[in-house]
Short mmCIF file of C-alpha atoms in Angstrom, two decimals:
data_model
loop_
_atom_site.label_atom_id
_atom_site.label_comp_id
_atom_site.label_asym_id
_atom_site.label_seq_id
_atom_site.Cartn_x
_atom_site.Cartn_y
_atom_site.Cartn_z
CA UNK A 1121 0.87 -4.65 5.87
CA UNK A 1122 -1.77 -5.58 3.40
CA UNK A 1123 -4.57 -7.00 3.62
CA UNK A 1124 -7.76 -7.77 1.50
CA UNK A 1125 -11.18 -9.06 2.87
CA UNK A 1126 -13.92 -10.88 0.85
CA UNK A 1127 -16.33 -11.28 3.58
CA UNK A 1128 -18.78 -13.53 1.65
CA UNK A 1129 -17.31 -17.43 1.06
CA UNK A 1130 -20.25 -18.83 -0.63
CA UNK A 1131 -23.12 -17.06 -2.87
CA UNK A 1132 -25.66 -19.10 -4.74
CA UNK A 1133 -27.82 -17.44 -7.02
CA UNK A 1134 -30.71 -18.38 -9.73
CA UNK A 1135 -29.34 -17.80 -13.26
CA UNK A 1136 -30.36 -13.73 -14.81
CA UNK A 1137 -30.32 -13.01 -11.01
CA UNK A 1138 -27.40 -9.90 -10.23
CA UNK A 1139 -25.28 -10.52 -7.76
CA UNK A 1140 -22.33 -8.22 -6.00
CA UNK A 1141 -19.18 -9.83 -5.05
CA UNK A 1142 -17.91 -7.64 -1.85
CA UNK A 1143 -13.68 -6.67 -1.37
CA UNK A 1144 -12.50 -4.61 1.54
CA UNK A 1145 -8.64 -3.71 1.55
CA UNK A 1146 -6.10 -1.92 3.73
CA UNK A 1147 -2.91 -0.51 2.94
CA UNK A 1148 -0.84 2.35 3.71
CA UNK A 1149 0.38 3.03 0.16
CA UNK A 1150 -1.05 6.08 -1.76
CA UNK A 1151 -0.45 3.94 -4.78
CA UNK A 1152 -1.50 0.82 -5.18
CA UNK A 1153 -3.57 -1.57 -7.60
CA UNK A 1154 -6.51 -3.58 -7.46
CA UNK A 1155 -7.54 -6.94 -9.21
CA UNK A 1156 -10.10 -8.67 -10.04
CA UNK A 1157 -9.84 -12.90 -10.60
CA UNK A 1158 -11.75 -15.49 -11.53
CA UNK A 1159 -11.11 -19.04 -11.25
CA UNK A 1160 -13.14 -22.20 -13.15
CA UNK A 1161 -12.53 -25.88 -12.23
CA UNK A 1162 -9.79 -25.49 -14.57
CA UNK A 1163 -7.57 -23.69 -11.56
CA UNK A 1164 -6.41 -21.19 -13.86
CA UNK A 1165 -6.77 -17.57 -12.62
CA UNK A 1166 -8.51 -15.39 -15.15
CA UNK A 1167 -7.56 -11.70 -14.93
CA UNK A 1168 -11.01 -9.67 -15.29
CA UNK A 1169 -9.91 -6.29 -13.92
CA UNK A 1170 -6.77 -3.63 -12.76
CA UNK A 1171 -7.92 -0.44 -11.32
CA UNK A 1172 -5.24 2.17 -9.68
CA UNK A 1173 -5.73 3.90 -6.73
CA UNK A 1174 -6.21 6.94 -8.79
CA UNK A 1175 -8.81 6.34 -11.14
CA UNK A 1176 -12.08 5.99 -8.95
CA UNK A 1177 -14.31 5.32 -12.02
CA UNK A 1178 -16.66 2.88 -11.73
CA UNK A 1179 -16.66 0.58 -15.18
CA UNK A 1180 -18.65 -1.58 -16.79
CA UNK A 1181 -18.09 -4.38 -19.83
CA UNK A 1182 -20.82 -5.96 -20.81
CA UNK A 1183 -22.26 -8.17 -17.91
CA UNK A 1184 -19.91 -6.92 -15.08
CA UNK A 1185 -19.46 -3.84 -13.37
CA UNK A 1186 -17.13 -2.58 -10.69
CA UNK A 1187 -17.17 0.01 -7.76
CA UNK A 1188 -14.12 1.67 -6.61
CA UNK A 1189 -14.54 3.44 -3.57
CA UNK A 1190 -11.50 4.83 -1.91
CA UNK A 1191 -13.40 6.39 1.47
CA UNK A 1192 -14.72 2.93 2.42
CA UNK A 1193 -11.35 0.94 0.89
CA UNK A 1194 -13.95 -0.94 -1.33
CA UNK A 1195 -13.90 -2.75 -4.63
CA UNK A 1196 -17.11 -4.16 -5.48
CA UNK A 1197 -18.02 -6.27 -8.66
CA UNK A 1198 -21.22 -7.07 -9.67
CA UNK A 1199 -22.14 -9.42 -11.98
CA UNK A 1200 -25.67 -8.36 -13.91
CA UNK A 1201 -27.67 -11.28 -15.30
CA UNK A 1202 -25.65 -14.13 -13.95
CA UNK A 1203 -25.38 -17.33 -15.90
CA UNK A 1204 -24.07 -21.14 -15.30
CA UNK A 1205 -21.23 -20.26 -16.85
CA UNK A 1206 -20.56 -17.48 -14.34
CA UNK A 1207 -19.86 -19.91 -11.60
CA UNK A 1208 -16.28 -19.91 -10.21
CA UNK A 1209 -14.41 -18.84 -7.78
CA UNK A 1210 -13.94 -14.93 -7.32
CA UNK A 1211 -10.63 -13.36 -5.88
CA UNK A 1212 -10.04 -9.72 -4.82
CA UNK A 1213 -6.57 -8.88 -4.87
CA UNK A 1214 -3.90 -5.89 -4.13
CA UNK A 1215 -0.37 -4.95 -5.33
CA UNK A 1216 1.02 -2.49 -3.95
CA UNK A 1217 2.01 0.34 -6.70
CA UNK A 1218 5.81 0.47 -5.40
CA UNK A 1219 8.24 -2.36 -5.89
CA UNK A 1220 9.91 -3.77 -2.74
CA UNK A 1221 8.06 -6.15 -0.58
CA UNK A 1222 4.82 -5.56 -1.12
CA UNK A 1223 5.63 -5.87 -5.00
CA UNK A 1224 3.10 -8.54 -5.09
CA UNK A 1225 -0.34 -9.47 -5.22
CA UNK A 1226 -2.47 -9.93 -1.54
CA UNK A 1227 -5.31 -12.31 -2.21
CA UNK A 1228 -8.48 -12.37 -0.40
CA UNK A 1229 -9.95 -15.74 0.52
CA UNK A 1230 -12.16 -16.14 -2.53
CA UNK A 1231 -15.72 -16.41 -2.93
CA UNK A 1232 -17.53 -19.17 -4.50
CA UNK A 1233 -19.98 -18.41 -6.35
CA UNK A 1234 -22.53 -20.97 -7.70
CA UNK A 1235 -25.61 -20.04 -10.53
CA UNK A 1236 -28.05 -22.09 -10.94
CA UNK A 1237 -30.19 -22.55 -13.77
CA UNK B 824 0.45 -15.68 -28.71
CA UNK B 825 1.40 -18.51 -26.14
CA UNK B 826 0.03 -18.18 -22.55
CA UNK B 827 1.87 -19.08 -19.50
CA UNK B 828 2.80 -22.91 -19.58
CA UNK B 829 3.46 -24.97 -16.30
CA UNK B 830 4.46 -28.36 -16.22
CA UNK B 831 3.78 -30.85 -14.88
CA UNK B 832 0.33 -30.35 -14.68
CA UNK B 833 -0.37 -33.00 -11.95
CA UNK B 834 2.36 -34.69 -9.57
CA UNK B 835 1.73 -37.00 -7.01
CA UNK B 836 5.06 -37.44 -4.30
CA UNK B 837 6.54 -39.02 -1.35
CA UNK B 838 7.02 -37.35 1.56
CA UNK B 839 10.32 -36.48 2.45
CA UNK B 840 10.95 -36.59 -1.40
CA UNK B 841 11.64 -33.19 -2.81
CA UNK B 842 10.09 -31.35 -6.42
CA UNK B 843 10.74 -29.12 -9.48
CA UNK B 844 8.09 -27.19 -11.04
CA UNK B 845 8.19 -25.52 -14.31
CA UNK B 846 7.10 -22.20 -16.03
CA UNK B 847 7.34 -20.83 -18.75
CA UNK B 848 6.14 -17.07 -19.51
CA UNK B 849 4.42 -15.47 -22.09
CA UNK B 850 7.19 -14.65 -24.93
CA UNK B 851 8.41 -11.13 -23.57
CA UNK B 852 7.68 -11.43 -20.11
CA UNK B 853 10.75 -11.19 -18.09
CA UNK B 854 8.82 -11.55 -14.60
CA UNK B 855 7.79 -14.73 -13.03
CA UNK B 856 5.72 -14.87 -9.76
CA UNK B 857 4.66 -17.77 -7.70
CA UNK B 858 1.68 -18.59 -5.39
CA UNK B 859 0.92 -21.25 -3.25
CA UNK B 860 -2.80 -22.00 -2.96
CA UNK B 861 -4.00 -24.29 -0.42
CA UNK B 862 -8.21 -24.65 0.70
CA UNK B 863 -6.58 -23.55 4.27
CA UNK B 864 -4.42 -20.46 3.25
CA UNK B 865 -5.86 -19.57 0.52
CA UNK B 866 -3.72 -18.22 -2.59
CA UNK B 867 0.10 -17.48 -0.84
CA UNK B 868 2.86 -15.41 -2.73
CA UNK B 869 6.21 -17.44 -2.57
CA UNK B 870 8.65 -15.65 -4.31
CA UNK B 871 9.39 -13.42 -7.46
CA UNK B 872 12.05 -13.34 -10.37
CA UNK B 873 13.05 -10.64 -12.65
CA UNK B 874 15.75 -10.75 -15.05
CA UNK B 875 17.30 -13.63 -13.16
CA UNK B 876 17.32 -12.57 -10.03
CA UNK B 877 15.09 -13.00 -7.03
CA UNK B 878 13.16 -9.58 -6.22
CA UNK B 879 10.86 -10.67 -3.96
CA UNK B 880 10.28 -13.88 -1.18
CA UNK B 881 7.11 -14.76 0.36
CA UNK B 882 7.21 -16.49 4.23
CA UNK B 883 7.79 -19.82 3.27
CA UNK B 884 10.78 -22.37 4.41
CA UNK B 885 14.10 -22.47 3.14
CA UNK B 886 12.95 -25.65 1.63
CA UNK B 887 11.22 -23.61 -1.23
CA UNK B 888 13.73 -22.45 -3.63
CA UNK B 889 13.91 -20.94 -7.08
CA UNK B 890 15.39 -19.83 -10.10
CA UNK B 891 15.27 -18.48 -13.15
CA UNK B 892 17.18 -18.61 -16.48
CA UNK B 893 18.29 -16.38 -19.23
CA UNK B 894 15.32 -17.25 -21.36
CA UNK B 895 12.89 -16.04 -18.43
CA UNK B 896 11.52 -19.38 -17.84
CA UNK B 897 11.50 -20.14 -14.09
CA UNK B 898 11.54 -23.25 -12.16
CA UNK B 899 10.58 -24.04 -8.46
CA UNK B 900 11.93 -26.00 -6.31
CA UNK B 901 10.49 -28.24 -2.91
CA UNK B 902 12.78 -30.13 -0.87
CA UNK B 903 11.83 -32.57 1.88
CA UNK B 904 8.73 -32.42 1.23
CA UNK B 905 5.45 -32.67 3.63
CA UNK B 906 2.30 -33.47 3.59
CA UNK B 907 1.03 -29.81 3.92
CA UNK B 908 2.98 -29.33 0.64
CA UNK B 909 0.16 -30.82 -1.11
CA UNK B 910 -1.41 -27.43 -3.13
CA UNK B 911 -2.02 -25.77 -6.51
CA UNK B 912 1.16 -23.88 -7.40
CA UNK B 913 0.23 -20.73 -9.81
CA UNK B 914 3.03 -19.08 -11.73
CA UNK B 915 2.59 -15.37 -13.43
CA UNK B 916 4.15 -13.96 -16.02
CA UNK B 917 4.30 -9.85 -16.43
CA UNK B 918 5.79 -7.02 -17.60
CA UNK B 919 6.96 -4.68 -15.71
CA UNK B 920 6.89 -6.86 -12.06
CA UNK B 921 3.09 -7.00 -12.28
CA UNK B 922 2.24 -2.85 -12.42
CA UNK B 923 0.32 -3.84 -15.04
CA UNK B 924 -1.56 -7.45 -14.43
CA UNK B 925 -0.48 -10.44 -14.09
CA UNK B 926 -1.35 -13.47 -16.85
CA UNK B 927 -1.31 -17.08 -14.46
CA UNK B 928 -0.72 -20.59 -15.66
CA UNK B 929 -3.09 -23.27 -14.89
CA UNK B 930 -0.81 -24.55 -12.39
CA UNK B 931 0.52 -27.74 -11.47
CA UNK B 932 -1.22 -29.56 -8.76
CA UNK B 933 1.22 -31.45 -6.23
CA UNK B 934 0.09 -34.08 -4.09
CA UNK B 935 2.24 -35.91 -1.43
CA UNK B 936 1.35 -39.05 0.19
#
């Protein structure tokens, strides 16, 4: 089964403060995708990121930046100089990289994060 | 080009009545996803369509059906419905079933009273 873990529900920062959004996920695939999501009042998902289980770059555009690590099944994102506009909701998701059942995306719960100005 | 387009955006319903959701994917697109999210469950995959057929069901009642039509737009469908029906429903539109991202809707928002 899959599973993916955002251990942190709410994070409130000051505005030009950095923050780092946590994601822990299991699965047994050797192929497999991760995502990235962010979601405004507006309920619409945004897609900010895909990274494959093969490509352990870390990468960076412009304000955000994202760790990969395979040996601790982690897939941090941290956002540098938040601002206002950065608040939303954050999701961590995996797809497995075969189709069949697990040819879908496994959300974590989301964190909510608020900057303040 | 056009994003993903759900209607309606907002729907409020009896319980015990049932529901049809509508979405239309980005021009190309021949896979449609949907999610259930709910401040309880979080964001829930219900079921996937690919060239008109169903690939893919998520662990939800037989009251939660679907379909979708030679033009790849896809419509959902919630019968008898409950109280703990009451959620966002995302569709996604992708190439490929999703290998390569998925582009959401901004959902239609059902509540049942």
């Amino acid at each position: 089964a899959q599973k993916v873990t955002q251990a942190q529900t709410e994070i409130s920062v000051v505005e030009k403060e950095d923050v780092t959004l946590d994601c822990v996920y299991e699965t047994r695939d050797t192929t497999y995708y991760l995502f990235w999501y962010k979601q405004p009042p507006s309920g619409e998902l945004v897609f900010l990121i895909r990274r494959n289980s093969f490509d352990e770059q870390n990468e960076i555009s412009g304000r955000y930046s994202w760790n990969f690590q395979k040996s601790t099944s982690s897939f941090n994102f941290t956002i540098t100089a938040s601002q206002v506009v950065d608040s939303a909701v954050y999701f961590c998701a995996l797809r497995s990289g075969y189709t069949g059942a697990n040819s879908k995306l496994t959300f974590g719960k989301g964190i909510t994060l608020s900057v303040r100005p | 080009k056009a994003g993903v387009t759900q209607t309606p955006r907002y729907l409020i319903k009896t319980r015990g009545q049932q529901v049809t959701l509508s979405c239309s994917p980005i021009s190309g697109h021949r896979s449609v996803s949907w999610y259930q999210q709910t401040p309880g469950q979080g964001l829930q995959f219900l079921f996937e369509y690919f060239s008109e057929t169903q690939r893919n069901k998520g662990n939800f009642p037989g009251r939660f059906s679907g379909r979708q039509f030679s033009n790849s737009r896809s419509e959902m469908n919630v019968s008898t419905l409950e109280l703990g029906d009451s959620a966002l429903y995302l569709c996604a539109s992708s190439l490929h079933r999703g290998l390569y991202g998925y582009t959401f809707g901004s959902g239609t928002r059902l509540t049942v009273v």
